[in-house]
């Protein structure tokens, strides 16, 4: 591209051939280096402290012991069945709760009558922490999978409902007027303008719901399960396998981190015009 | 209240043809917390086919309200509006509107924004895109056909909004301070663009502004409104030759027109001041 090169040389000429802030490159390299050292430093320190004899190694095992426990977990084949069980609960709950939330959010956002009917109820139910429903869920569903899905769906639903409801209400009236003037029929306004106008809000709600679905997963599996990451953590705790407990926590952190990043990348594609 | 009846350049023609817009005895009342507010009080005027009318007046005098009612976005409290002889109840595709803010659909490219109207009127995507591409060329945005609105400058966005309003080939084009948010330089360019565009489309235009200069540059006729409640004070025929450009601002004829307008506004300001003094 000849244009770009001439512009570059122009800038180089005006700045006398120097980058304007010579320090900025060095600073960025330093930051990358420090960032890369962060985890190894932390793990090394942990190993030292655990083996120093100042703490109880059974309760505070070093990373090497945790790693061994995780390897054993994977080798026994339990890791993958646990992972699958947890992922199934989170994804199904997220999809069902998200779909219900979007659907009802559109209805209450768009139709004042439906909003008057449902919003007061939802506003009372929404602040109750999903964990508080564990006892009644056990009464209703026992230890079945349905009860666990119920908890995750419950947690996801309210967040997605509220953000969709607000998103629909906040759609720029000017866009609706412009669309009306261009001959958009009112019955097509939802699909042409309202849904897309609310989409950025819906996506933010869904992203919050990703972490909420992991919180509620914890409650769901602690309530009694036969497989799952959190279930494994609880069993290990009962057997005083602290390494396994910590490995489970690390796995949970890693999975929800990956889920959040995946969703963030997806969100960028959903709201394509940003 | 005296309604101005001064003759306009188009009045000989409008005697034969039915007016494009007839506003008769229009009043608009808003319900607010502090009670009912009369935003527009018994306003009447006609606009001949192909005529370019500017409505000028201070902020809050009801210019937007009158325009929105012609557009069918607001319902008259009293009086009647006929467009092409038919009463207006709701927005209709042969009446186009450009707002002060561009209100472009942020999720659509320039081409798809402009194609939206034709698509809604049942044209195929191919037809709609062909219409859009013609208009994109007309407003000089060929390089930006696939750009999204948030990547365009304010002036470019408003050009897209004008093209989008023209895509349905409206008989009447309503413009509500479309250049109000632009800087003075861009505004002048946009006025010249609009004058050039106007010679190519055959729409009747009603253009709202609070800028007397802008009104005189653009219009065949200027309706001067006053506030509280909104009424038409006077109409001033602008008999400057066409084709016109913003350079008429330096002509002697322009200065006498501007003086006429300012005299009306000053007299009204004085009257309002004395009245509020008496109360
Ligand atoms: N939806 C509404 N509800 C209540 N009052 C309104 C409403 N719309 C307009 N008004 C009032 O009607 C009057 C006229 O408003 P309008 O927007 O038509 O003025 P305008 O001449 O377009 O002003 P500007 O130059 O600032 O755009 C104002 O006093 C305004 O407060
Ligand atoms: Mg206005």
JSON list of N, CA and C in Angstrom, two decimals, chain B residues 60-112:
[
{"chain": "B", "resi": 60, "resn": "UNK", "atom": "N", "xyz": [-39.03, 25.98, 21.42]},
{"chain": "B", "resi": 60, "resn": "UNK", "atom": "CA", "xyz": [-40.22, 25.72, 22.21]},
{"chain": "B", "resi": 60, "resn": "UNK", "atom": "C", "xyz": [-41.49, 26.32, 21.65]},
{"chain": "B", "resi": 61, "resn": "UNK", "atom": "N", "xyz": [-41.44, 26.90, 20.43]},
{"chain": "B", "resi": 61, "resn": "UNK", "atom": "CA", "xyz": [-42.64, 27.54, 19.90]},
{"chain": "B", "resi": 61, "resn": "UNK", "atom": "C", "xyz": [-43.56, 26.54, 19.20]},
{"chain": "B", "resi": 62, "resn": "UNK", "atom": "N", "xyz": [-43.16, 25.30, 19.11]},
{"chain": "B", "resi": 62, "resn": "UNK", "atom": "CA", "xyz": [-44.06, 24.29, 18.54]},
{"chain": "B", "resi": 62, "resn": "UNK", "atom": "C", "xyz": [-43.75, 23.87, 17.12]},
{"chain": "B", "resi": 63, "resn": "UNK", "atom": "N", "xyz": [-42.57, 24.22, 16.64]},
{"chain": "B", "resi": 63, "resn": "UNK", "atom": "CA", "xyz": [-42.20, 23.85, 15.27]},
{"chain": "B", "resi": 63, "resn": "UNK", "atom": "C", "xyz": [-42.19, 22.33, 15.07]},
{"chain": "B", "resi": 64, "resn": "UNK", "atom": "N", "xyz": [-41.52, 21.65, 16.00]},
{"chain": "B", "resi": 64, "resn": "UNK", "atom": "CA", "xyz": [-41.45, 20.19, 15.89]},
{"chain": "B", "resi": 64, "resn": "UNK", "atom": "C", "xyz": [-42.84, 19.58, 16.02]},
{"chain": "B", "resi": 65, "resn": "UNK", "atom": "N", "xyz": [-43.64, 20.13, 16.90]},
{"chain": "B", "resi": 65, "resn": "UNK", "atom": "CA", "xyz": [-44.98, 19.59, 17.12]},
{"chain": "B", "resi": 65, "resn": "UNK", "atom": "C", "xyz": [-45.80, 19.68, 15.84]},
{"chain": "B", "resi": 66, "resn": "UNK", "atom": "N", "xyz": [-45.74, 20.83, 15.15]},
{"chain": "B", "resi": 66, "resn": "UNK", "atom": "CA", "xyz": [-46.47, 20.98, 13.89]},
{"chain": "B", "resi": 66, "resn": "UNK", "atom": "C", "xyz": [-45.98, 19.94, 12.89]},
{"chain": "B", "resi": 67, "resn": "UNK", "atom": "N", "xyz": [-44.67, 19.81, 12.77]},
{"chain": "B", "resi": 67, "resn": "UNK", "atom": "CA", "xyz": [-44.10, 18.88, 11.80]},
{"chain": "B", "resi": 67, "resn": "UNK", "atom": "C", "xyz": [-44.49, 17.44, 12.12]},
{"chain": "B", "resi": 68, "resn": "UNK", "atom": "N", "xyz": [-44.39, 17.08, 13.41]},
{"chain": "B", "resi": 68, "resn": "UNK", "atom": "CA", "xyz": [-44.75, 15.72, 13.81]},
{"chain": "B", "resi": 68, "resn": "UNK", "atom": "C", "xyz": [-46.21, 15.42, 13.52]},
{"chain": "B", "resi": 69, "resn": "UNK", "atom": "N", "xyz": [-47.06, 16.44, 13.61]},
{"chain": "B", "resi": 69, "resn": "UNK", "atom": "CA", "xyz": [-48.47, 16.21, 13.33]},
{"chain": "B", "resi": 69, "resn": "UNK", "atom": "C", "xyz": [-48.70, 16.00, 11.84]},
{"chain": "B", "resi": 70, "resn": "UNK", "atom": "N", "xyz": [-47.99, 16.78, 11.01]},
{"chain": "B", "resi": 70, "resn": "UNK", "atom": "CA", "xyz": [-48.08, 16.55, 9.57]},
{"chain": "B", "resi": 70, "resn": "UNK", "atom": "C", "xyz": [-47.59, 15.14, 9.26]},
{"chain": "B", "resi": 71, "resn": "UNK", "atom": "N", "xyz": [-46.57, 14.69, 10.01]},
{"chain": "B", "resi": 71, "resn": "UNK", "atom": "CA", "xyz": [-46.01, 13.36, 9.77]},
{"chain": "B", "resi": 71, "resn": "UNK", "atom": "C", "xyz": [-46.94, 12.24, 10.24]},
{"chain": "B", "resi": 72, "resn": "UNK", "atom": "N", "xyz": [-47.92, 12.60, 11.09]},
{"chain": "B", "resi": 72, "resn": "UNK", "atom": "CA", "xyz": [-48.81, 11.57, 11.61]},
{"chain": "B", "resi": 72, "resn": "UNK", "atom": "C", "xyz": [-48.28, 10.94, 12.88]},
{"chain": "B", "resi": 73, "resn": "UNK", "atom": "N", "xyz": [-47.23, 11.52, 13.45]},
{"chain": "B", "resi": 73, "resn": "UNK", "atom": "CA", "xyz": [-46.67, 10.98, 14.70]},
{"chain": "B", "resi": 73, "resn": "UNK", "atom": "C", "xyz": [-47.38, 11.56, 15.92]},
{"chain": "B", "resi": 74, "resn": "UNK", "atom": "N", "xyz": [-48.09, 12.69, 15.72]},
{"chain": "B", "resi": 74, "resn": "UNK", "atom": "CA", "xyz": [-48.81, 13.35, 16.80]},
{"chain": "B", "resi": 74, "resn": "UNK", "atom": "C", "xyz": [-50.24, 13.53, 16.32]},
{"chain": "B", "resi": 75, "resn": "UNK", "atom": "N", "xyz": [-51.20, 13.52, 17.25]},
{"chain": "B", "resi": 75, "resn": "UNK", "atom": "CA", "xyz": [-52.60, 13.63, 16.85]},
{"chain": "B", "resi": 75, "resn": "UNK", "atom": "C", "xyz": [-53.08, 15.06, 17.12]},
{"chain": "B", "resi": 76, "resn": "UNK", "atom": "N", "xyz": [-53.77, 15.67, 16.15]},
{"chain": "B", "resi": 76, "resn": "UNK", "atom": "CA", "xyz": [-54.27, 17.03, 16.38]},
{"chain": "B", "resi": 76, "resn": "UNK", "atom": "C", "xyz": [-55.31, 17.03, 17.50]},
{"chain": "B", "resi": 77, "resn": "UNK", "atom": "N", "xyz": [-55.29, 18.08, 18.30]},
{"chain": "B", "resi": 77, "resn": "UNK", "atom": "CA", "xyz": [-56.31, 18.26, 19.33]},
{"chain": "B", "resi": 77, "resn": "UNK", "atom": "C", "xyz": [-57.55, 18.87, 18.68]},
{"chain": "B", "resi": 78, "resn": "UNK", "atom": "N", "xyz": [-57.26, 19.71, 17.70]},
{"chain": "B", "resi": 78, "resn": "UNK", "atom": "CA", "xyz": [-58.32, 20.46, 17.03]},
{"chain": "B", "resi": 78, "resn": "UNK", "atom": "C", "xyz": [-57.79, 20.77, 15.64]},
{"chain": "B", "resi": 79, "resn": "UNK", "atom": "N", "xyz": [-58.68, 20.89, 14.67]},
{"chain": "B", "resi": 79, "resn": "UNK", "atom": "CA", "xyz": [-58.24, 21.23, 13.34]},
{"chain": "B", "resi": 79, "resn": "UNK", "atom": "C", "xyz": [-57.93, 20.01, 12.51]},
{"chain": "B", "resi": 80, "resn": "UNK", "atom": "N", "xyz": [-57.40, 20.25, 11.30]},
{"chain": "B", "resi": 80, "resn": "UNK", "atom": "CA", "xyz": [-57.25, 19.15, 10.36]},
{"chain": "B", "resi": 80, "resn": "UNK", "atom": "C", "xyz": [-56.00, 19.34, 9.52]},
{"chain": "B", "resi": 81, "resn": "UNK", "atom": "N", "xyz": [-55.41, 18.23, 9.13]},
{"chain": "B", "resi": 81, "resn": "UNK", "atom": "CA", "xyz": [-54.26, 18.27, 8.23]},
{"chain": "B", "resi": 81, "resn": "UNK", "atom": "C", "xyz": [-54.54, 17.35, 7.05]},
{"chain": "B", "resi": 82, "resn": "UNK", "atom": "N", "xyz": [-54.44, 17.91, 5.84]},
{"chain": "B", "resi": 82, "resn": "UNK", "atom": "CA", "xyz": [-54.59, 17.11, 4.64]},
{"chain": "B", "resi": 82, "resn": "UNK", "atom": "C", "xyz": [-53.25, 17.07, 3.92]},
{"chain": "B", "resi": 83, "resn": "UNK", "atom": "N", "xyz": [-52.82, 15.89, 3.56]},
{"chain": "B", "resi": 83, "resn": "UNK", "atom": "CA", "xyz": [-51.63, 15.75, 2.70]},
{"chain": "B", "resi": 83, "resn": "UNK", "atom": "C", "xyz": [-52.11, 15.12, 1.40]},
{"chain": "B", "resi": 84, "resn": "UNK", "atom": "N", "xyz": [-51.85, 15.80, 0.29]},
{"chain": "B", "resi": 84, "resn": "UNK", "atom": "CA", "xyz": [-52.34, 15.36, -1.01]},
{"chain": "B", "resi": 84, "resn": "UNK", "atom": "C", "xyz": [-53.86, 15.13, -0.95]},
{"chain": "B", "resi": 85, "resn": "UNK", "atom": "N", "xyz": [-54.54, 15.99, -0.18]},
{"chain": "B", "resi": 85, "resn": "UNK", "atom": "CA", "xyz": [-55.99, 15.93, -0.13]},
{"chain": "B", "resi": 85, "resn": "UNK", "atom": "C", "xyz": [-56.57, 14.92, 0.85]},
{"chain": "B", "resi": 86, "resn": "UNK", "atom": "N", "xyz": [-55.71, 14.06, 1.44]},
{"chain": "B", "resi": 86, "resn": "UNK", "atom": "CA", "xyz": [-56.23, 13.03, 2.34]},
{"chain": "B", "resi": 86, "resn": "UNK", "atom": "C", "xyz": [-55.82, 13.34, 3.78]},
{"chain": "B", "resi": 87, "resn": "UNK", "atom": "N", "xyz": [-56.74, 13.16, 4.72]},
{"chain": "B", "resi": 87, "resn": "UNK", "atom": "CA", "xyz": [-56.40, 13.44, 6.12]},
{"chain": "B", "resi": 87, "resn": "UNK", "atom": "C", "xyz": [-55.32, 12.49, 6.65]},
{"chain": "B", "resi": 88, "resn": "UNK", "atom": "N", "xyz": [-54.51, 13.01, 7.55]},
{"chain": "B", "resi": 88, "resn": "UNK", "atom": "CA", "xyz": [-53.40, 12.22, 8.10]},
{"chain": "B", "resi": 88, "resn": "UNK", "atom": "C", "xyz": [-53.80, 11.66, 9.45]},
{"chain": "B", "resi": 89, "resn": "UNK", "atom": "N", "xyz": [-53.74, 10.34, 9.59]},
{"chain": "B", "resi": 89, "resn": "UNK", "atom": "CA", "xyz": [-54.03, 9.72, 10.89]},
{"chain": "B", "resi": 89, "resn": "UNK", "atom": "C", "xyz": [-52.78, 9.09, 11.49]},
{"chain": "B", "resi": 90, "resn": "UNK", "atom": "N", "xyz": [-51.89, 8.63, 10.62]},
{"chain": "B", "resi": 90, "resn": "UNK", "atom": "CA", "xyz": [-50.72, 7.91, 11.08]},
{"chain": "B", "resi": 90, "resn": "UNK", "atom": "C", "xyz": [-49.62, 8.10, 10.03]},
{"chain": "B", "resi": 91, "resn": "UNK", "atom": "N", "xyz": [-48.38, 7.74, 10.34]},
{"chain": "B", "resi": 91, "resn": "UNK", "atom": "CA", "xyz": [-47.31, 7.92, 9.37]},
{"chain": "B", "resi": 91, "resn": "UNK", "atom": "C", "xyz": [-47.64, 7.21, 8.05]},
{"chain": "B", "resi": 92, "resn": "UNK", "atom": "N", "xyz": [-47.31, 7.85, 6.95]},
{"chain": "B", "resi": 92, "resn": "UNK", "atom": "CA", "xyz": [-47.57, 7.21, 5.66]},
{"chain": "B", "resi": 92, "resn": "UNK", "atom": "C", "xyz": [-46.31, 7.31, 4.82]},
{"chain": "B", "resi": 93, "resn": "UNK", "atom": "N", "xyz": [-46.05, 6.31, 4.00]},
{"chain": "B", "resi": 93, "resn": "UNK", "atom": "CA", "xyz": [-44.78, 6.23, 3.29]},
{"chain": "B", "resi": 93, "resn": "UNK", "atom": "C", "xyz": [-44.56, 7.34, 2.26]},
{"chain": "B", "resi": 94, "resn": "UNK", "atom": "N", "xyz": [-45.63, 8.05, 1.82]},
{"chain": "B", "resi": 94, "resn": "UNK", "atom": "CA", "xyz": [-45.36, 9.13, 0.87]},
{"chain": "B", "resi": 94, "resn": "UNK", "atom": "C", "xyz": [-45.00, 10.43, 1.59]},
{"chain": "B", "resi": 95, "resn": "UNK", "atom": "N", "xyz": [-44.91, 10.37, 2.91]},
{"chain": "B", "resi": 95, "resn": "UNK", "atom": "CA", "xyz": [-44.40, 11.50, 3.68]},
{"chain": "B", "resi": 95, "resn": "UNK", "atom": "C", "xyz": [-43.11, 11.05, 4.36]},
{"chain": "B", "resi": 96, "resn": "UNK", "atom": "N", "xyz": [-41.99, 11.66, 4.00]},
{"chain": "B", "resi": 96, "resn": "UNK", "atom": "CA", "xyz": [-40.71, 11.28, 4.58]},
{"chain": "B", "resi": 96, "resn": "UNK", "atom": "C", "xyz": [-40.30, 12.27, 5.65]},
{"chain": "B", "resi": 97, "resn": "UNK", "atom": "N", "xyz": [-39.44, 11.84, 6.56]},
{"chain": "B", "resi": 97, "resn": "UNK", "atom": "CA", "xyz": [-39.06, 12.74, 7.65]},
{"chain": "B", "resi": 97, "resn": "UNK", "atom": "C", "xyz": [-37.57, 12.60, 7.95]},
{"chain": "B", "resi": 98, "resn": "UNK", "atom": "N", "xyz": [-36.92, 13.74, 8.16]},
{"chain": "B", "resi": 98, "resn": "UNK", "atom": "CA", "xyz": [-35.54, 13.76, 8.63]},
{"chain": "B", "resi": 98, "resn": "UNK", "atom": "C", "xyz": [-35.55, 14.50, 9.96]},
{"chain": "B", "resi": 99, "resn": "UNK", "atom": "N", "xyz": [-35.02, 13.87, 10.99]},
{"chain": "B", "resi": 99, "resn": "UNK", "atom": "CA", "xyz": [-35.06, 14.45, 12.33]},
{"chain": "B", "resi": 99, "resn": "UNK", "atom": "C", "xyz": [-33.76, 15.20, 12.63]},
{"chain": "B", "resi": 100, "resn": "UNK", "atom": "N", "xyz": [-33.77, 15.92, 13.76]},
{"chain": "B", "resi": 100, "resn": "UNK", "atom": "CA", "xyz": [-32.56, 16.64, 14.15]},
{"chain": "B", "resi": 100, "resn": "UNK", "atom": "C", "xyz": [-31.41, 15.67, 14.38]},
{"chain": "B", "resi": 101, "resn": "UNK", "atom": "N", "xyz": [-31.70, 14.56, 15.07]},
{"chain": "B", "resi": 101, "resn": "UNK", "atom": "CA", "xyz": [-30.72, 13.49, 15.20]},
{"chain": "B", "resi": 101, "resn": "UNK", "atom": "C", "xyz": [-30.91, 12.54, 14.03]},
{"chain": "B", "resi": 102, "resn": "UNK", "atom": "N", "xyz": [-29.83, 11.97, 13.48]},
{"chain": "B", "resi": 102, "resn": "UNK", "atom": "CA", "xyz": [-29.99, 11.13, 12.30]},
{"chain": "B", "resi": 102, "resn": "UNK", "atom": "C", "xyz": [-30.87, 9.90, 12.54]},
{"chain": "B", "resi": 103, "resn": "UNK", "atom": "N", "xyz": [-30.88, 9.36, 13.79]},
{"chain": "B", "resi": 103, "resn": "UNK", "atom": "CA", "xyz": [-31.64, 8.16, 14.10]},
{"chain": "B", "resi": 103, "resn": "UNK", "atom": "C", "xyz": [-31.43, 7.06, 13.08]},
{"chain": "B", "resi": 104, "resn": "UNK", "atom": "N", "xyz": [-30.17, 6.82, 12.71]},
{"chain": "B", "resi": 104, "resn": "UNK", "atom": "CA", "xyz": [-29.88, 5.70, 11.82]},
{"chain": "B", "resi": 104, "resn": "UNK", "atom": "C", "xyz": [-29.92, 4.41, 12.63]},
{"chain": "B", "resi": 105, "resn": "UNK", "atom": "N", "xyz": [-30.28, 3.31, 11.98]},
{"chain": "B", "resi": 105, "resn": "UNK", "atom": "CA", "xyz": [-30.28, 2.02, 12.67]},
{"chain": "B", "resi": 105, "resn": "UNK", "atom": "C", "xyz": [-28.83, 1.59, 12.84]},
{"chain": "B", "resi": 106, "resn": "UNK", "atom": "N", "xyz": [-28.34, 1.54, 14.08]},
{"chain": "B", "resi": 106, "resn": "UNK", "atom": "CA", "xyz": [-26.89, 1.32, 14.26]},
{"chain": "B", "resi": 106, "resn": "UNK", "atom": "C", "xyz": [-26.43, -0.05, 13.77]},
{"chain": "B", "resi": 107, "resn": "UNK", "atom": "N", "xyz": [-27.36, -1.00, 13.69]},
{"chain": "B", "resi": 107, "resn": "UNK", "atom": "CA", "xyz": [-26.97, -2.36, 13.29]},
{"chain": "B", "resi": 107, "resn": "UNK", "atom": "C", "xyz": [-27.01, -2.56, 11.78]},
{"chain": "B", "resi": 108, "resn": "UNK", "atom": "N", "xyz": [-27.34, -1.52, 11.05]},
{"chain": "B", "resi": 108, "resn": "UNK", "atom": "CA", "xyz": [-27.38, -1.66, 9.60]},
{"chain": "B", "resi": 108, "resn": "UNK", "atom": "C", "xyz": [-26.31, -0.80, 8.95]},
{"chain": "B", "resi": 109, "resn": "UNK", "atom": "N", "xyz": [-25.73, -1.32, 7.89]},
{"chain": "B", "resi": 109, "resn": "UNK", "atom": "CA", "xyz": [-24.78, -0.54, 7.12]},
{"chain": "B", "resi": 109, "resn": "UNK", "atom": "C", "xyz": [-25.52, 0.61, 6.45]},
{"chain": "B", "resi": 110, "resn": "UNK", "atom": "N", "xyz": [-24.77, 1.56, 5.89]},
{"chain": "B", "resi": 110, "resn": "UNK", "atom": "CA", "xyz": [-25.37, 2.69, 5.19]},
{"chain": "B", "resi": 110, "resn": "UNK", "atom": "C", "xyz": [-26.35, 2.19, 4.12]},
{"chain": "B", "resi": 111, "resn": "UNK", "atom": "N", "xyz": [-25.91, 1.20, 3.34]},
{"chain": "B", "resi": 111, "resn": "UNK", "atom": "CA", "xyz": [-26.77, 0.71, 2.25]},
{"chain": "B", "resi": 111, "resn": "UNK", "atom": "C", "xyz": [-28.06, 0.12, 2.81]},
{"chain": "B", "resi": 112, "resn": "UNK", "atom": "N", "xyz": [-27.94, -0.68, 3.87]},
{"chain": "B", "resi": 112, "resn": "UNK", "atom": "CA", "xyz": [-29.13, -1.35, 4.40]},
{"chain": "B", "resi": 112, "resn": "UNK", "atom": "C", "xyz": [-30.03, -0.37, 5.14]}
]
